[in-house]
XYZ file of C-alpha atoms in Angstrom:
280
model
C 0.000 0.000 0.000
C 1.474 3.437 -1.240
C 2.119 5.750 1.690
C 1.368 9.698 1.470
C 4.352 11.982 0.567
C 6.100 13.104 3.443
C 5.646 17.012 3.364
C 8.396 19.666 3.731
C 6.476 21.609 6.176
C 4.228 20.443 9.392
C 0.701 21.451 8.775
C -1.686 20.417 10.992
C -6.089 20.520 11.033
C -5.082 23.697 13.550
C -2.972 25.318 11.049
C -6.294 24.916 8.019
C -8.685 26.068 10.481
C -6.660 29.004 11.837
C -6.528 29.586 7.936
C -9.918 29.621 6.807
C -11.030 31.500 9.429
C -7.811 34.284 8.664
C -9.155 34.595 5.045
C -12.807 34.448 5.662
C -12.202 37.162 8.589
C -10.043 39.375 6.130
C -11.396 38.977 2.827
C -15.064 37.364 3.236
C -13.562 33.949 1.433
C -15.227 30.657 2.481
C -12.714 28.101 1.954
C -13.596 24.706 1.355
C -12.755 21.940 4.342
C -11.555 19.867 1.216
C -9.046 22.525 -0.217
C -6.545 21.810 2.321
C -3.967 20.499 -0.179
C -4.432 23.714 -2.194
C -3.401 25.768 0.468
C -0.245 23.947 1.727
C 0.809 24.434 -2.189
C 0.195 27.876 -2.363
C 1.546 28.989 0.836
C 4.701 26.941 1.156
C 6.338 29.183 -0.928
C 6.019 31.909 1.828
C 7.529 29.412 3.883
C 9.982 29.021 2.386
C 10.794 32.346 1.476
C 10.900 33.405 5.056
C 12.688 30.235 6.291
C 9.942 28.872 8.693
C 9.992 25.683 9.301
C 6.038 24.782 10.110
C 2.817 26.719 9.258
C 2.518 27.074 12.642
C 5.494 29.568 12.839
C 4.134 30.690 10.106
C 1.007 31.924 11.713
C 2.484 33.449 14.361
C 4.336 36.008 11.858
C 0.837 36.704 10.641
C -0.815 36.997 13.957
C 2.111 39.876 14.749
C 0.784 41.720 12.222
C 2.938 42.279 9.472
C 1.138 44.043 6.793
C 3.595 42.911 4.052
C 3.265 38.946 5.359
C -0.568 39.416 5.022
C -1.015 41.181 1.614
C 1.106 38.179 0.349
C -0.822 35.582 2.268
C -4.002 37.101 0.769
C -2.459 37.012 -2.624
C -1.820 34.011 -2.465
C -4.981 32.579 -1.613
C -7.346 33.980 -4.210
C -7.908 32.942 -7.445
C -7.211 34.707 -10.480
C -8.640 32.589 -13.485
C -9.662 35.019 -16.293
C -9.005 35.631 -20.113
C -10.125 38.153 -22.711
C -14.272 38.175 -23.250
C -14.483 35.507 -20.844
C -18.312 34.830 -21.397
C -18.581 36.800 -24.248
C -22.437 36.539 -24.075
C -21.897 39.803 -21.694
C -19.994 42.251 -24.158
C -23.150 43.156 -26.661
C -25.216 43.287 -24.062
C -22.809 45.887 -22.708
C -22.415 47.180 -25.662
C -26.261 47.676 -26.274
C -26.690 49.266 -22.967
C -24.080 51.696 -23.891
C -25.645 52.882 -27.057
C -28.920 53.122 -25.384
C -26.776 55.479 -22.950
C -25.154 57.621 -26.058
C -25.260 61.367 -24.819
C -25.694 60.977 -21.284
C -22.435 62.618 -20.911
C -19.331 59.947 -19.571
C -20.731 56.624 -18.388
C -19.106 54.977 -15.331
C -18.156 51.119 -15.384
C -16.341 49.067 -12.164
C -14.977 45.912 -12.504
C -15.333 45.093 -9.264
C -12.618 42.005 -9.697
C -10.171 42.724 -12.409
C -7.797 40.411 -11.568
C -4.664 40.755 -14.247
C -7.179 42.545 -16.280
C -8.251 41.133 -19.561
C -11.871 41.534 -17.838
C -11.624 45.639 -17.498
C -9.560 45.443 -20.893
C -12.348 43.728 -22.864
C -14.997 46.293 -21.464
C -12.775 49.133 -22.555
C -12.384 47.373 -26.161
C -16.322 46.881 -25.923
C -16.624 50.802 -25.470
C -14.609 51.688 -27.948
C -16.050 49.668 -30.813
C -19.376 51.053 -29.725
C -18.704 54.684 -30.090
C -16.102 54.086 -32.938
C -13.499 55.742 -30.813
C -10.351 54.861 -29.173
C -11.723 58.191 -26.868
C -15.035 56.700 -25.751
C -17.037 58.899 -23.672
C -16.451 55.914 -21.211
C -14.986 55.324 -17.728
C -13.877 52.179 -16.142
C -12.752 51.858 -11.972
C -11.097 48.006 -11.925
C -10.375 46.800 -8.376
C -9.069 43.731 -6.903
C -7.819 42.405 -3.669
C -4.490 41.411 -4.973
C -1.597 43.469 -5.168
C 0.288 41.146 -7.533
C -2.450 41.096 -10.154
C -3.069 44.709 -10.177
C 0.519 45.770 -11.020
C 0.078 43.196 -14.106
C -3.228 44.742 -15.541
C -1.574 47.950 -15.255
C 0.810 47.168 -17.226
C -1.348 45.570 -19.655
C 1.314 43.439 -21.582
C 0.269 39.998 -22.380
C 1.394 36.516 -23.741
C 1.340 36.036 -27.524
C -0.944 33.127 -27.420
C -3.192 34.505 -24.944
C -3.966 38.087 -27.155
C -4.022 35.654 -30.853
C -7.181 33.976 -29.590
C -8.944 37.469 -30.197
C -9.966 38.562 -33.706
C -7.175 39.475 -35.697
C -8.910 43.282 -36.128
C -9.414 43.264 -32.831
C -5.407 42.725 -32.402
C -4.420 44.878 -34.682
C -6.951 48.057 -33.853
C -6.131 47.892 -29.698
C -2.459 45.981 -29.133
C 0.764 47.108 -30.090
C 3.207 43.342 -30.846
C 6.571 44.216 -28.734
C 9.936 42.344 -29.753
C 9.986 39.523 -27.555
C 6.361 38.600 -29.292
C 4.238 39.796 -25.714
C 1.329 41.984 -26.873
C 0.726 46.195 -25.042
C -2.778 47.071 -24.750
C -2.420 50.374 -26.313
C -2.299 53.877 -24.149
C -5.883 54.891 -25.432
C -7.160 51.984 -23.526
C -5.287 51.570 -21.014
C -6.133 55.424 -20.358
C -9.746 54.625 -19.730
C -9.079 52.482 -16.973
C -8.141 53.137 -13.202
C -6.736 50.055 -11.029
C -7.371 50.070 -7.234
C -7.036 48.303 -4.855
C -10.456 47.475 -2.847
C -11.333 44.693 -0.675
C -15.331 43.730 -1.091
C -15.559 42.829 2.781
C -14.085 46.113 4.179
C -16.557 48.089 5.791
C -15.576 51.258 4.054
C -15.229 51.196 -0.053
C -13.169 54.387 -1.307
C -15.181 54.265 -4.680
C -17.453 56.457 -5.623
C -20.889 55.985 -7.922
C -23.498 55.876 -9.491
C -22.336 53.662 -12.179
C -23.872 53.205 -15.376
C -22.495 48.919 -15.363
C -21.056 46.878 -12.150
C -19.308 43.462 -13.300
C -18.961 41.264 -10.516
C -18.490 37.923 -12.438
C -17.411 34.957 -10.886
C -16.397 36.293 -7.376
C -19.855 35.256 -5.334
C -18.825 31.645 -5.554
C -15.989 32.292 -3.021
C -18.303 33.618 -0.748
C -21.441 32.174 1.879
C -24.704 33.606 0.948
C -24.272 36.231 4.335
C -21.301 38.076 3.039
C -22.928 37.992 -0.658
C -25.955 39.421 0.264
C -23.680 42.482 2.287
C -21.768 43.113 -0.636
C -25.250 43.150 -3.363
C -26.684 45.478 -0.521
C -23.917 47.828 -0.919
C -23.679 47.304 -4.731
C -27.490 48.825 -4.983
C -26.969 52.692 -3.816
C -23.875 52.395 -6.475
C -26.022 51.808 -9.242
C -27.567 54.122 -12.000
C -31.499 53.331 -11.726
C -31.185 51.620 -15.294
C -27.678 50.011 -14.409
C -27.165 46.853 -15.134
C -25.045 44.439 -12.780
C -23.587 41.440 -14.680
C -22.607 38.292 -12.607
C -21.482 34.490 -13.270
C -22.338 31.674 -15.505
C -23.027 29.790 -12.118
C -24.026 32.538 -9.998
C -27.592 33.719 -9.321
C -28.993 36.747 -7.107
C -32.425 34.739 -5.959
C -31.286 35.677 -2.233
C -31.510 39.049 -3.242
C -34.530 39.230 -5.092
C -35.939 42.429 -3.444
C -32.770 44.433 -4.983
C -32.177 42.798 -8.057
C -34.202 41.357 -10.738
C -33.041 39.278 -13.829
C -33.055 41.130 -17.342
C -31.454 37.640 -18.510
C -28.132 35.860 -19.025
C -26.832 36.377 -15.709
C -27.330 40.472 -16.429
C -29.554 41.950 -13.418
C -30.995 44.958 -13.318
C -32.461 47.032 -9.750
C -35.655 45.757 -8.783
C -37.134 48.818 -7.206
C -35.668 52.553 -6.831
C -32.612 52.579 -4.208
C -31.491 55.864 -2.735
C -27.683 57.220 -3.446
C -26.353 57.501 -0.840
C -25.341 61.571 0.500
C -22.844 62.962 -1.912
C -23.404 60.885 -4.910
């Protein structure tokens, strides 16, 4: 009978628990009981790093509060899986509600999880196809708990393989090819966006509203249906009366019905009149 690998690092039940409850505390996410292999991989590279020999030393350099130790604990245990028009569905329905919008002065757009930011990057390319303009009367907020990601969607410089899955027009019209065959977003559209960094669970969000279009796609499922209800009941006040709030394939807002209402394809709309709130 095949024993189980001896690990590098002594990680007890204690350790996980103290874990998921660290995350959930911090950053609202539920982690599975059966992710426990997941999060030995991802965080013995801090360990090592830092020289520790168990997670349990580990811990206690979190639970002395360094700042630095816990933004790169954090980043480390969210998930960043994204791609250009990920559900692509989304984008002329975006685009529609854009048109319908044409004159209403700028319009206002948050990616509310832009991770390295082909999400954010696709809504700006949206935009500009709609108005015909690499100058859209268009502006996009992208924020994201992790550090690490952010500084990449800034950037906005991408693999070669990743960028030739998109229309060749597409390439051509809003990426500039750089020698070592890596694809720039170009400075039009990477003008239209501003990263920051916001965590969804923090009682106080420095954002400011209404916006026109909220996409929170694919970040619910990494929360309990407490903290996602919080967060929809703070999304409401943010949103234009006609806004539209797009979500994931496998994400629905039936806990929420009394905000939120489903225009279709995972694309809600407000169900009844919310207040701004003061300042808006």
């Amino acid at each position: 009978m095949l024993q189980p690998p001896t690990r590098e690092f002594a990680f007890t039940e204690q350790d996980f628990d103290k874990i998921r409850k660290m995350i959930y505390d911090y950053a609202g996410i539920a982690l599975s009981p059966t992710k426990h292999d997941m999060v030995y991989g991802r965080l013995a590279k801090r360990l090592r790093a830092l020289n520790l020999k168990t997670f349990n030393d580990y811990l206690h350099v979190l639970e002395r509060g360094d700042q630095k130790e816990f933004e790169l604990f954090t980043n480390s245990l969210t998930t960043n899986l994204t791609s250009f028009f990920r559900e692509s569905h989304h984008f002329p329905i975006l685009a529609d509600h854009l048109k319908a919008s044409r004159g209403a002065g700028t319009l206002n757009l948050w990616c509310s999880a832009s991770s390295t930011g082909e999400e954010p990057y696709s809504m700006a390319i949206t935009a500009c196809e709609t108005f015909d303009s690499l100058r859209p009367p268009v502006k996009i907020i992208a924020t994201d708990l992790d550090t690490n990601v952010l500084d990449q969607a800034r950037a906005g410089i991408y693999a070669g393989e990743e960028v030739q899955k998109l229309d060749p027009n597409r390439v051509r019209r809003f990426f500039e090819r750089l020698p070592d065959g890596r694809y720039l977003v170009k400075q039009e559209v990477r003008d239209m966006i501003v990263y920051r960094r916001l965590n969804l669970v923090e009682p106080n969000w420095m954002i400011r509203g209404p916006f026109d279009a909220i996409f929170c796609r694919n970040v619910m499922i990494y929360f309990d249906k407490t903290t996602q209800l919080k967060i929809l009941q703070r999304f409401a006040p943010l949103m234009k009366q006609e806004g539209l709030l797009f979500v994931g394939h496998s994400e629905n807002l039936y806990h929420a019905a009394d905000l939120f209402k489903l225009r279709g394809k995972t694309v809600y709309e407000l169900a009844r009149v919310v207040p701004h709130p003061p300042g808006r």
